[in-house]
Amino acid sequence: MIKNYFFVAIRNFIRHKLYSFIAVAGLAFGLACAILIGLYVQEELSFDAWLSDSQRIFRVDIVMHPQGLEPVNLGGSPIPLGESMAAELPGIAAQTHFTNQSYTVEVNHQRYWEWGVAVGHDFFNVIRLPLVEGDPAKVFEHPDAVVITQATARKYFGDVSPIGKTLLFDGNKARIVTGIVKDLPYNTQFSGNIFIPYQPPPPDAGSNMQVERDFERTSSWIRFPASTYVRLAPGVSQSSIEAQIPQLFARHISTATLASVASVVNRPIKDFISAKVVPLRDVHLTADYHHGMKPGNSLTTVYGLIAIALLILLIAGLNFTNLATARAFLRSREVGLRKAVGARRKQLVVQFLAESVLTATLALVFALATVELLLPAYGNFLGHEVVFDYVRNWRFSMIVVAGTVVVGLLGGIYPALVLSGFSPAAAFRPTAVNPTRSAALRTALVVIQFAISIGLGIAVIVMFAQIKYARQIDLGFNHDNMVMLSLYKSGLTPSAQESLMQTLSRSPDITGVALSSKAPADEGDELSFARALGNPQKLSVQTVSISPGFAAVYGMKLIAGRMLSADRITDRNQGQGIEDGKNVVVDESTARDLGFTPQSAVGKTVEMVFARVTIAGVVRNAHFQGAQAVATPRTVYYYNPDHVNRISIRVKGGSIPDALAVIDNTWRRYAQGTPIQRWFLGDRIDQLYANAERQGIMLSAFVVIAVLISCLGLFGLAAFTAERRTKEIAIRKIFGADSGEIIRLLLRQFTIPVLLANLIAWPVAYFYLQRWLEGYAYRIDLSLIYFFAAGLSALVIAWATVIVHALHVARKKPVAALRYE
Amino acid sequence: MLQLNNVCKNYRTTEVETRALADISFEISAGEFVAIMGPSGCGKSTLLNILGLLDQPSSGSYRLAGEEVAKASEHKLTAIRRALIGFVFQSFNLIDDLTVAENVEVALIYRKDKSRRKQRIAEALERVGIAHRAKHRPQQLSGGQQQRVAIARALVSNPKLILADEPTGNLDTANGDAVMGYLTGAAKAGTTVIMVTHSLVHAAAAQRTIKLLDGHVVSETKL
Ligand SMILES: Nc1ncnc2c1ncn2[C@@H]1O[C@H](COP(=O)(O)OP(=O)(O)O)[C@@H](O)[C@H]1O
Ligand SMILES: [Mg+2]
């Protein structure tokens, strides 16, 4: 008898240990996931909030409203905007701006390419990036000053203090280091290693006509390269500032300038321009466009991650409830006995809730250990260090603890109520109470868990299918073995560029070379507008200057007409853009949207911002920004040897190292001392997809964990059920059921919840994924296959989880099972 | 109907080896009603389990319905059990989650015997006087009622052989007598019934009594 009790005790202990392990492990995984997501989200939400006065600082972005077209967010502002705002609008306490630049910097006879920013005079007064040396108010007192980051200082000077040292910019401009910026953390929109004070360019010496000078002066108002920041005086609202900006533009853009862009702006300037005044702290997550800044993130991603964290916690919490409810019925005797000796229901509820919270706390300890283990890899994956400093990040620590307690309470409340509701008589009943109602609830909980897992699973499958699809789309140009060089600030004249191109193309390791103003995957737009003569419909288009061989080098197909030629005077532009009366080549979508077929487009006249041009040929669409981009590309190609920034070099696949050596040597001969800037186009194209791919990987990692936690719960439940049904199974076997029938019986019990879960998950997933896909210009159809794949996987995973128990029970000898009843 | 020859059954646990049955030989013909008696632990249940193909002898031969089954495969045993045998237990062994009717149905579903299933269940329940409780769960019934359900389950498939292990052990006299009535009735209708009992009165209802002691047959009495 004692031996029997002992065995029962041991068996119960092991049984409870399994359940406790499952509840704790599931919740620990869930919490670890939520904490990792939380740390990421916290960082994304904290962008620039740490800068002093950040709540009073705003970024001013300009939006263009061409008639009959969607508004275009220019993602920038004119350089003089900030100063004019401060001078003319009330309530601007301070203003500054920056523009991105790159330059070569020479130190100790070494030249480096650097990304830098030219900033307004007051930059460090408005944007209080911490300076380790130098006075923010004085660093730019002298126009030849420069401020560098700690990392840059170390790179140039080692441990020697750089203050007062000279840096030679672009080989001709000496600047003296006056300040050092503390290395910037991840959570700021500002980047750049070098800060120089902005100086307006000297008036163009070549232009002596009054009209041209006038144009130069006011045309700075129709270019938008700057990021402008203002500090508003207390009590001044964003909207009041926004409202005054159109008038400001109207005052500054001269009629001459307006006339030259009349083809686009054929409406009052105040109807054409509007401003978005965005709080500094929101820029990272809301601005859709950032020239040269750290790539922004979207609120959708952040909210999506929060939702996933909550769903995972929900799954883990449901495990908790589920297993505790299942176990409750094993504890009916304990409850009965406690009640018989006088415990009140309230006391029991508190007891069970305390147990639950305690278990959750134990899970938290494991979760924190897991987080510590994973943080380095997580930081690696995200591309920046992530830390969880419990003390300094005490707010987050509090949220984590509070969240754990809430999960413990919510997960424990139902089982506590069920348990405490048992009557004292339960203690003396030979078998435990019949848990039909709670069995239905447990099934419902499993359904919810699997619905979440399946839904997330479908999302992952669709996301990867979309990424794969986007990567397979014919971009319309060939980027294999394409090596790119930047000609920016190389000092090469157009004829030297031409000669460099010819020299390179003579190498046997190089199959083609072309020049262009911009390369595929390059940042930045050359936006213009186009309108077919006699057709009021206006289009926004990208313009790219290319050398005549460009299309051939890139394998772009001509559909109608001819390519541009170096020999025809009307194909060749001078200056910086497109000249009046010249020929261009357009892509298919431009031809179509202008109202032509490719064939009928040839020979047609098109009105563009500064010129009327003629279409000489039509080429196939080329997706220079990858197939991720939302907008259909519309591109107008023109040939202007003066407007060239890139060389595209197609090298032979088998001899890349040789080709690179040829390129580097040739560059050295031509570019007297300017360091080479060279990259593989394929790498840049990959980067276009990197963000989406990273998000996909992140999502799938979390989905795997969600599924894992669901399965842990299912495993525990299956163990419980198998045990509870031992007697039933023995009886069925005695009356002739064979092992196969028993296994099927047990699997069926868990098949139905999974099938129900599919019923819930499919429509919800369909709804969200349909909307998600609408963000892609080139997208897959939501095929049922994705849904079946996720649903079937869930079923197979559920079966695999349950089958261990099923086999075990099915093989048991029935008499053995009934012996100890 | 069945024939045992030198059947032995040993139970081996890590330390001790128990000889539960030693050299058991007897024959039971079709339609016989046999009682098995003996003190607790003498091997009655073990014998019944072997007869019911729930367990296999360590040695010896067992012929059931003309077939040697002592060394038959699990699959084969299940098939024979399904076709030939019904069971009644001391502790009823009903499935808590199923209704009374569903419990009875368990004896039919694995026989793939679909004909008139509903009707046969109703008849079986009628026979043991429990038809009005068909929708109840076992927990809602008294011990005597539960055992009637168990009898109905054993009878519903018209088995050739019914094995009852102390079917009246947990019942009061009135209910015990009723259960005996059903078993006797079944035997009269031509079913072979083998019943373990401690009650001399109930054993007297059988045509033959086999007495066991320490795994040996010590006597056989025939009426
Ligand atoms: N599965 C088993 N493992 C070990 N010993 C067993 C097992 N089943 C029965 N025994 C032993 O075999 C003997 C006969 O048991 P049993 O047939 O149940 O007796 P009875 O039904 O006559 O009371 C007992 O000594 C019992 O302890
Ligand atoms: Mg016994």
XYZ file of C-alpha atoms in Angstrom, chain A residues 262-805:
544
model
C 5.566 76.944 -66.501
C 5.058 73.648 -68.270
C 4.926 71.994 -64.841
C 3.738 74.714 -62.541
C 0.812 76.055 -64.463
C -0.980 77.000 -61.281
C -0.319 79.489 -58.469
C 2.763 78.533 -56.501
C 0.817 78.471 -53.247
C -1.337 75.701 -54.698
C 1.702 73.919 -56.035
C 3.831 73.747 -52.899
C 2.952 72.557 -49.446
C 5.073 71.705 -46.442
C 5.148 68.852 -43.974
C 6.516 69.934 -40.615
C 7.467 66.654 -38.959
C 8.516 66.360 -35.318
C 12.186 65.365 -35.162
C 11.329 62.228 -33.234
C 8.853 61.041 -35.877
C 11.113 61.487 -38.859
C 12.661 58.035 -38.649
C 9.333 56.238 -38.697
C 7.155 58.486 -40.820
C 9.148 60.340 -43.426
C 8.967 58.341 -46.616
C 12.059 59.745 -48.147
C 15.538 60.462 -46.853
C 18.386 61.713 -48.971
C 21.568 60.132 -47.689
C 20.267 59.694 -44.210
C 20.056 56.483 -42.274
C 17.331 54.459 -44.009
C 14.071 55.083 -42.246
C 11.778 52.483 -40.837
C 8.022 52.423 -40.969
C 5.441 52.536 -38.242
C 3.796 49.582 -39.946
C 6.867 47.441 -39.350
C 7.099 48.572 -35.754
C 3.414 47.968 -35.070
C 3.606 44.658 -36.902
C 6.442 43.547 -34.649
C 4.570 44.634 -31.548
C 1.583 42.628 -32.738
C 3.783 39.569 -33.266
C 5.278 39.950 -29.791
C 1.815 40.118 -28.280
C 0.630 37.126 -30.285
C 3.606 35.068 -29.148
C 2.953 36.061 -25.548
C -0.677 35.120 -26.053
C 0.314 31.678 -27.311
C 2.646 31.188 -24.353
C 0.004 32.466 -21.940
C -2.578 30.100 -23.411
C -0.188 27.191 -22.830
C -0.124 28.251 -19.293
C -3.880 28.373 -18.942
C -4.292 25.185 -20.854
C -1.911 23.063 -18.882
C -2.982 24.519 -15.565
C -6.614 23.793 -16.404
C -5.736 20.277 -17.444
C -3.818 19.800 -14.258
C -6.598 21.348 -12.221
C -8.602 18.219 -12.424
C -5.740 16.212 -11.052
C -5.756 18.555 -8.101
C -9.467 18.313 -7.347
C -8.708 16.148 -4.328
C -6.273 18.688 -2.948
C -8.877 21.402 -3.326
C -11.588 19.257 -1.781
C -9.404 18.475 1.188
C -8.402 22.110 1.672
C -12.023 23.179 1.532
C -13.039 20.387 3.888
C -10.592 21.723 6.459
C -11.972 25.233 6.053
C -10.219 27.060 3.198
C -12.361 29.705 1.519
C -12.647 30.033 -2.229
C -10.938 33.425 -2.198
C -7.933 32.007 -0.377
C -7.673 29.246 -2.935
C -7.905 31.650 -5.864
C -5.097 33.702 -4.362
C -3.072 30.550 -3.774
C -3.392 29.389 -7.366
C -2.809 32.851 -8.838
C 0.306 33.197 -6.712
C 1.506 29.864 -8.022
C 0.855 31.012 -11.549
C 2.666 34.331 -11.137
C 5.552 32.523 -9.494
C 5.827 30.149 -12.434
C 5.743 33.121 -14.809
C 8.511 34.771 -12.822
C 10.587 31.620 -13.078
C 9.996 31.747 -16.837
C 11.172 35.356 -16.851
C 14.485 34.346 -15.289
C 15.045 31.823 -18.070
C 13.865 34.353 -20.634
C 16.397 36.930 -19.454
C 19.168 34.346 -19.632
C 18.071 33.464 -23.166
C 18.006 37.127 -24.140
C 21.530 37.645 -22.821
C 22.692 34.656 -24.849
C 21.003 35.850 -28.016
C 21.747 39.574 -27.863
C 25.131 39.422 -29.639
C 23.713 37.405 -32.529
C 20.615 39.591 -32.605
C 22.741 42.740 -32.786
C 24.782 41.170 -35.550
C 21.662 40.397 -37.473
C 20.167 43.855 -37.046
C 23.465 45.466 -37.939
C 23.876 47.429 -34.744
C 24.578 46.557 -31.146
C 21.583 45.867 -28.929
C 21.917 45.829 -25.170
C 19.511 45.396 -22.304
C 20.745 47.461 -19.382
C 18.278 46.578 -16.608
C 19.134 49.602 -14.520
C 19.525 52.364 -17.065
C 16.668 51.028 -19.130
C 14.548 50.728 -16.004
C 11.355 51.717 -17.750
C 11.664 48.789 -20.085
C 12.619 46.528 -17.165
C 9.428 47.579 -15.395
C 7.357 46.850 -18.472
C 8.930 43.403 -18.746
C 8.237 42.599 -15.092
C 4.721 44.009 -15.269
C 4.072 42.104 -18.494
C 5.245 38.879 -16.869
C 2.961 39.384 -13.885
C 0.031 40.161 -16.178
C 0.666 37.025 -18.239
C 0.895 35.024 -15.007
C -2.372 36.491 -13.726
C -4.290 36.202 -16.992
C -2.937 32.730 -17.648
C -3.787 31.644 -14.120
C -7.179 33.214 -13.577
C -9.315 30.631 -15.347
C -7.662 27.562 -13.838
C -7.758 29.258 -10.450
C -11.496 29.815 -10.774
C -12.074 26.262 -11.984
C -9.904 24.784 -9.274
C -11.309 26.798 -6.453
C -14.815 25.947 -7.603
C -14.462 22.246 -6.864
C -16.700 21.074 -4.064
C -15.214 19.517 -0.940
C -16.955 16.301 -1.954
C -14.475 16.059 -4.822
C -11.950 14.927 -2.285
C -13.904 11.801 -1.540
C -15.068 10.831 -4.988
C -13.310 7.776 -6.334
C -12.503 9.406 -9.650
C -11.849 13.023 -10.362
C -14.594 15.321 -11.603
C -15.592 15.091 -15.215
C -13.863 17.964 -16.975
C -16.006 18.115 -20.108
C -16.440 21.860 -20.009
C -12.810 22.638 -19.439
C -11.915 20.081 -22.127
C -13.910 22.157 -24.608
C -12.131 25.282 -23.408
C -8.739 23.624 -23.779
C -9.598 22.648 -27.311
C -10.635 26.245 -28.001
C -7.313 27.490 -26.666
C -5.406 25.053 -28.870
C -7.457 26.313 -31.797
C -6.452 29.907 -31.049
C -2.789 28.982 -30.681
C -2.745 27.138 -33.945
C -4.749 29.821 -35.703
C -2.059 32.328 -34.737
C 0.755 30.004 -35.762
C -0.865 29.140 -39.063
C -1.641 32.783 -39.796
C 1.950 33.795 -39.139
C 3.126 30.793 -41.131
C 1.106 31.871 -44.143
C 2.537 35.368 -43.769
C 6.075 33.998 -43.823
C 5.439 31.815 -46.851
C 3.806 34.642 -48.776
C 6.522 37.087 -47.773
C 9.294 34.824 -49.030
C 7.335 33.959 -52.146
C 6.996 37.676 -52.851
C 10.698 38.299 -52.223
C 11.630 35.392 -54.461
C 9.240 36.610 -57.112
C 10.618 40.128 -56.964
C 14.133 38.784 -57.314
C 13.200 36.728 -60.331
C 11.534 39.534 -62.207
C 13.444 40.505 -65.293
C 14.732 43.918 -64.302
C 15.087 44.842 -67.947
C 18.835 45.213 -67.646
C 21.680 42.836 -66.930
C 23.763 43.506 -63.831
C 25.985 40.430 -63.936
C 29.704 41.187 -63.660
C 29.026 44.884 -63.827
C 31.654 46.991 -62.081
C 30.795 50.592 -61.300
C 33.064 53.599 -60.877
C 32.113 56.967 -59.494
C 33.373 59.982 -61.405
C 32.193 62.361 -58.740
C 34.910 64.932 -58.013
C 37.380 63.010 -60.146
C 38.293 66.258 -61.874
C 38.039 64.525 -65.268
C 36.807 66.630 -68.161
C 34.119 65.161 -70.420
C 36.748 64.329 -73.028
C 38.966 62.684 -70.392
C 35.965 60.640 -69.283
C 35.373 59.639 -72.889
C 38.998 58.658 -73.272
C 38.976 56.702 -69.987
C 35.961 54.822 -71.302
C 37.727 54.055 -74.597
C 40.873 52.878 -72.820
C 38.929 50.567 -70.550
C 36.912 49.099 -73.391
C 40.096 48.080 -75.218
C 41.030 45.667 -72.402
C 40.376 42.023 -73.357
C 38.919 41.443 -69.883
C 36.249 44.080 -70.387
C 33.319 43.589 -72.750
C 31.637 46.962 -72.558
C 31.797 50.390 -70.961
C 29.199 53.141 -70.689
C 28.825 56.510 -69.017
C 25.764 57.787 -67.223
C 24.610 60.451 -64.799
C 23.345 57.837 -62.422
C 23.718 54.103 -61.940
C 21.117 51.469 -61.185
C 20.358 51.293 -57.450
C 21.772 54.787 -56.950
C 19.992 56.992 -54.490
C 18.406 60.222 -55.527
C 16.137 61.328 -58.323
C 16.452 63.482 -61.350
C 12.794 64.229 -61.422
C 11.154 65.983 -64.316
C 7.775 66.197 -65.989
C 6.726 65.245 -69.457
C 3.660 66.025 -71.512
C 2.883 65.118 -75.094
C 2.127 68.188 -77.187
C -1.592 68.691 -77.342
C -2.205 66.304 -74.464
C -2.856 67.981 -71.088
C -1.909 64.781 -69.211
C 1.367 65.422 -67.416
C 3.692 62.700 -66.128
C 6.441 62.723 -63.588
C 9.498 61.044 -65.051
C 13.054 60.241 -64.101
C 15.727 61.557 -66.424
C 19.073 59.867 -66.907
C 21.942 61.040 -69.020
C 23.619 58.123 -70.786
C 26.363 57.611 -73.301
C 25.098 56.114 -76.582
C 26.486 52.656 -75.717
C 24.604 52.445 -72.415
C 21.663 50.338 -73.572
C 23.951 47.874 -75.346
C 26.240 47.493 -72.319
C 23.235 46.877 -70.073
C 21.494 44.566 -72.525
C 18.434 46.803 -72.688
C 16.160 46.084 -75.640
C 15.135 48.676 -78.160
C 11.470 48.302 -79.092
C 10.952 51.085 -81.604
C 12.924 53.824 -83.307
C 16.671 54.041 -82.724
C 19.169 54.546 -79.933
C 20.886 57.905 -79.400
C 24.049 58.479 -81.363
C 27.241 60.383 -80.589
C 27.420 61.538 -84.192
C 24.116 63.357 -84.438
C 24.236 66.886 -83.205
C 20.541 66.795 -82.191
C 21.134 63.786 -79.946
C 23.759 65.521 -77.920
C 23.066 67.970 -75.069
C 25.305 70.458 -73.365
C 25.224 72.054 -69.919
C 23.680 70.097 -67.097
C 20.369 68.845 -68.455
C 18.282 68.449 -71.549
C 18.380 71.194 -74.153
C 15.532 72.482 -76.194
C 15.063 70.730 -79.519
C 17.068 67.601 -78.792
C 16.245 63.919 -79.106
C 15.588 61.520 -76.236
C 14.848 57.842 -75.772
C 11.983 56.906 -73.477
C 10.928 53.662 -71.903
C 7.766 51.749 -72.676
C 5.765 53.057 -69.754
C 6.588 56.664 -70.553
C 5.483 56.114 -74.138
C 2.304 54.433 -72.994
C 1.449 57.026 -70.328
C 2.040 59.836 -72.801
C -0.701 58.198 -74.829
C 1.367 56.432 -77.512
C 2.252 52.966 -78.588
C 6.009 52.377 -78.754
C 5.833 52.717 -82.526
C 3.653 55.823 -82.596
C 5.792 57.514 -79.951
C 8.788 57.756 -82.274
C 9.070 61.238 -83.711
C 6.614 62.767 -81.265
C 7.411 66.001 -79.449
C 7.319 66.040 -75.677
C 7.336 69.051 -73.434
C 9.630 68.724 -70.437
C 10.620 71.106 -67.673
C 13.180 73.219 -69.509
C 12.911 71.874 -73.017
C 10.856 70.499 -75.837
C 12.319 67.231 -77.013
C 11.618 64.606 -79.639
C 11.351 60.877 -79.012
C 13.920 59.035 -81.114
C 13.375 55.577 -79.719
C 11.593 53.462 -77.130
C 13.338 50.889 -74.925
C 11.967 48.272 -72.624
C 11.301 49.257 -69.001
C 14.300 48.900 -66.739
C 13.711 48.624 -63.015
C 16.809 50.431 -61.819
C 15.583 50.403 -58.231
C 14.762 46.699 -58.260
C 11.313 45.226 -58.480
C 10.481 46.244 -54.926
C 9.681 49.820 -55.794
C 6.074 50.736 -55.573
C 5.939 53.069 -58.514
C 6.274 51.971 -62.104
C 9.502 53.434 -63.401
C 9.137 56.017 -66.157
C 12.453 57.069 -67.526
C 13.590 59.518 -70.172
C 17.127 58.894 -71.433
C 19.164 61.673 -72.950
C 22.770 62.032 -73.959
C 24.779 64.748 -72.291
C 28.555 64.155 -72.027
C 28.797 67.049 -69.540
C 26.443 65.334 -67.143
C 28.211 62.117 -66.222
C 28.863 60.684 -62.760
C 29.225 56.965 -63.289
C 31.118 54.502 -65.451
C 29.536 51.078 -65.902
C 32.058 48.428 -66.879
C 30.979 44.961 -67.928
C 33.851 42.571 -67.185
C 34.385 39.011 -68.385
C 33.043 36.523 -65.834
C 36.171 34.372 -65.866
C 38.679 37.162 -65.405
C 37.286 39.469 -62.768
C 40.545 39.923 -60.788
C 42.431 40.804 -63.983
C 39.706 43.185 -65.034
C 39.735 44.873 -61.635
C 43.500 45.298 -61.882
C 43.086 46.891 -65.310
C 40.371 49.201 -63.984
C 42.428 50.262 -60.963
C 45.541 50.893 -63.024
C 43.680 52.843 -65.655
C 41.994 54.894 -62.976
C 45.338 55.756 -61.400
C 46.650 56.977 -64.726
C 43.651 59.202 -65.395
C 42.513 60.491 -62.038
C 45.667 62.080 -60.648
C 45.447 61.037 -57.014
C 41.694 60.851 -56.527
C 41.046 57.567 -54.718
C 38.957 55.135 -56.707
C 35.320 54.490 -55.775
C 34.406 51.175 -57.260
C 31.679 48.633 -56.507
C 29.889 45.668 -57.996
C 26.449 46.553 -59.211
C 25.139 43.139 -58.124
C 25.956 43.960 -54.503
C 23.995 47.186 -54.656
C 21.050 45.418 -56.242
C 21.178 42.834 -53.446
C 21.092 45.653 -50.933
C 17.831 46.882 -52.411
C 16.273 43.639 -51.229
C 18.265 43.273 -48.029
C 15.770 45.074 -45.850
C 12.825 43.022 -47.009
C 14.857 39.851 -46.692
C 15.935 40.747 -43.177
C 12.362 41.413 -42.187
C 11.391 38.089 -43.718
C 14.044 36.248 -41.749
C 13.072 38.037 -38.565
C 9.425 37.210 -39.063
C 10.155 33.572 -39.814
C 12.331 33.236 -36.715
C 9.483 34.502 -34.603
C 7.014 32.263 -36.385
C 9.204 29.234 -35.718
C 9.152 30.169 -32.057
C 5.404 30.693 -32.075
C 4.948 27.250 -33.624
C 7.425 25.764 -31.174
C 5.556 27.166 -28.198
C 2.236 25.962 -29.597
C 3.735 22.507 -30.036
C 5.099 22.479 -26.514
C 1.580 23.140 -25.318
C 0.189 20.501 -27.608
C 2.792 18.026 -26.426
C 1.821 18.590 -22.810
C -1.830 18.354 -23.651
C -1.276 15.166 -25.614
C 0.623 13.660 -22.686
C -2.206 14.635 -20.422
C -4.897 13.313 -22.735
C -3.074 10.104 -23.457
C -2.808 9.510 -19.759
C -6.382 10.410 -19.102
C -7.565 8.188 -21.923
C -5.416 5.202 -20.977
C -8.374 3.351 -19.535
C -10.590 4.158 -22.497
C -7.943 2.949 -24.897
C -7.451 -0.274 -22.956
C -11.173 -0.927 -23.107
C -11.308 -0.224 -26.811
C -8.408 -2.577 -27.387
C -10.050 -5.303 -25.354
C -13.098 -4.965 -27.565
C -11.069 -5.353 -30.693
C -9.440 -2.038 -31.619
C -5.975 -2.472 -33.094
C -3.022 -0.111 -32.657
C -3.726 1.702 -35.916
C -7.253 2.500 -34.877
C -6.074 3.772 -31.509
C -3.438 6.028 -33.109
C -6.000 7.398 -35.495
C -8.353 8.032 -32.624
C -5.764 10.081 -30.763
C -4.586 11.956 -33.849
C -8.152 12.801 -34.743
C -8.595 14.496 -31.413
C -5.855 16.959 -32.341
C -6.673 17.148 -36.022
C -9.998 18.825 -35.530
C -8.606 21.807 -33.584
C -5.920 22.306 -36.213
C -8.500 22.210 -38.995
C -10.634 24.709 -37.096
C -7.568 26.879 -36.634
C -7.127 26.931 -40.409
C -10.689 28.098 -40.778
C -9.924 31.098 -38.588
C -6.409 31.804 -39.838
C -7.056 31.733 -43.569
C -9.473 34.638 -43.952
C -7.560 36.828 -41.513
C -4.243 36.092 -43.209
C -5.833 36.635 -46.611
C -7.140 40.031 -45.581
C -3.833 41.299 -44.229
C -1.580 39.779 -46.852
C -3.742 41.106 -49.655
C -3.227 44.578 -48.255
C 0.464 43.982 -47.681
C 0.971 42.873 -51.266
C -0.740 45.986 -52.555
C 2.374 47.853 -51.457
C 4.311 46.131 -54.240
C 4.087 47.169 -57.832
C 5.098 43.680 -58.937
C 3.395 41.143 -56.760
C 2.388 37.529 -56.584
C -1.204 36.392 -56.504
C -2.389 35.074 -53.163
C -2.611 31.465 -54.258
C -4.400 28.897 -52.120
C -1.223 26.838 -52.194
C 0.397 29.080 -49.580
C -2.556 28.543 -47.303
C -2.570 24.800 -47.810
C 1.157 24.635 -47.252
C 0.884 26.396 -43.907
C -2.213 24.480 -42.850
C -0.789 21.125 -43.836
C 2.515 21.853 -42.128
C 0.630 22.747 -38.964
C -1.265 19.476 -39.165
C 1.866 17.432 -39.759
C 3.679 19.232 -36.949
C 0.731 18.627 -34.629
C 0.687 14.961 -35.568
C 4.407 14.618 -35.089
C 4.008 16.173 -31.662
C 1.192 13.851 -30.655
C 2.362 10.658 -32.302
C 4.924 9.849 -29.592
C 2.197 9.630 -27.008
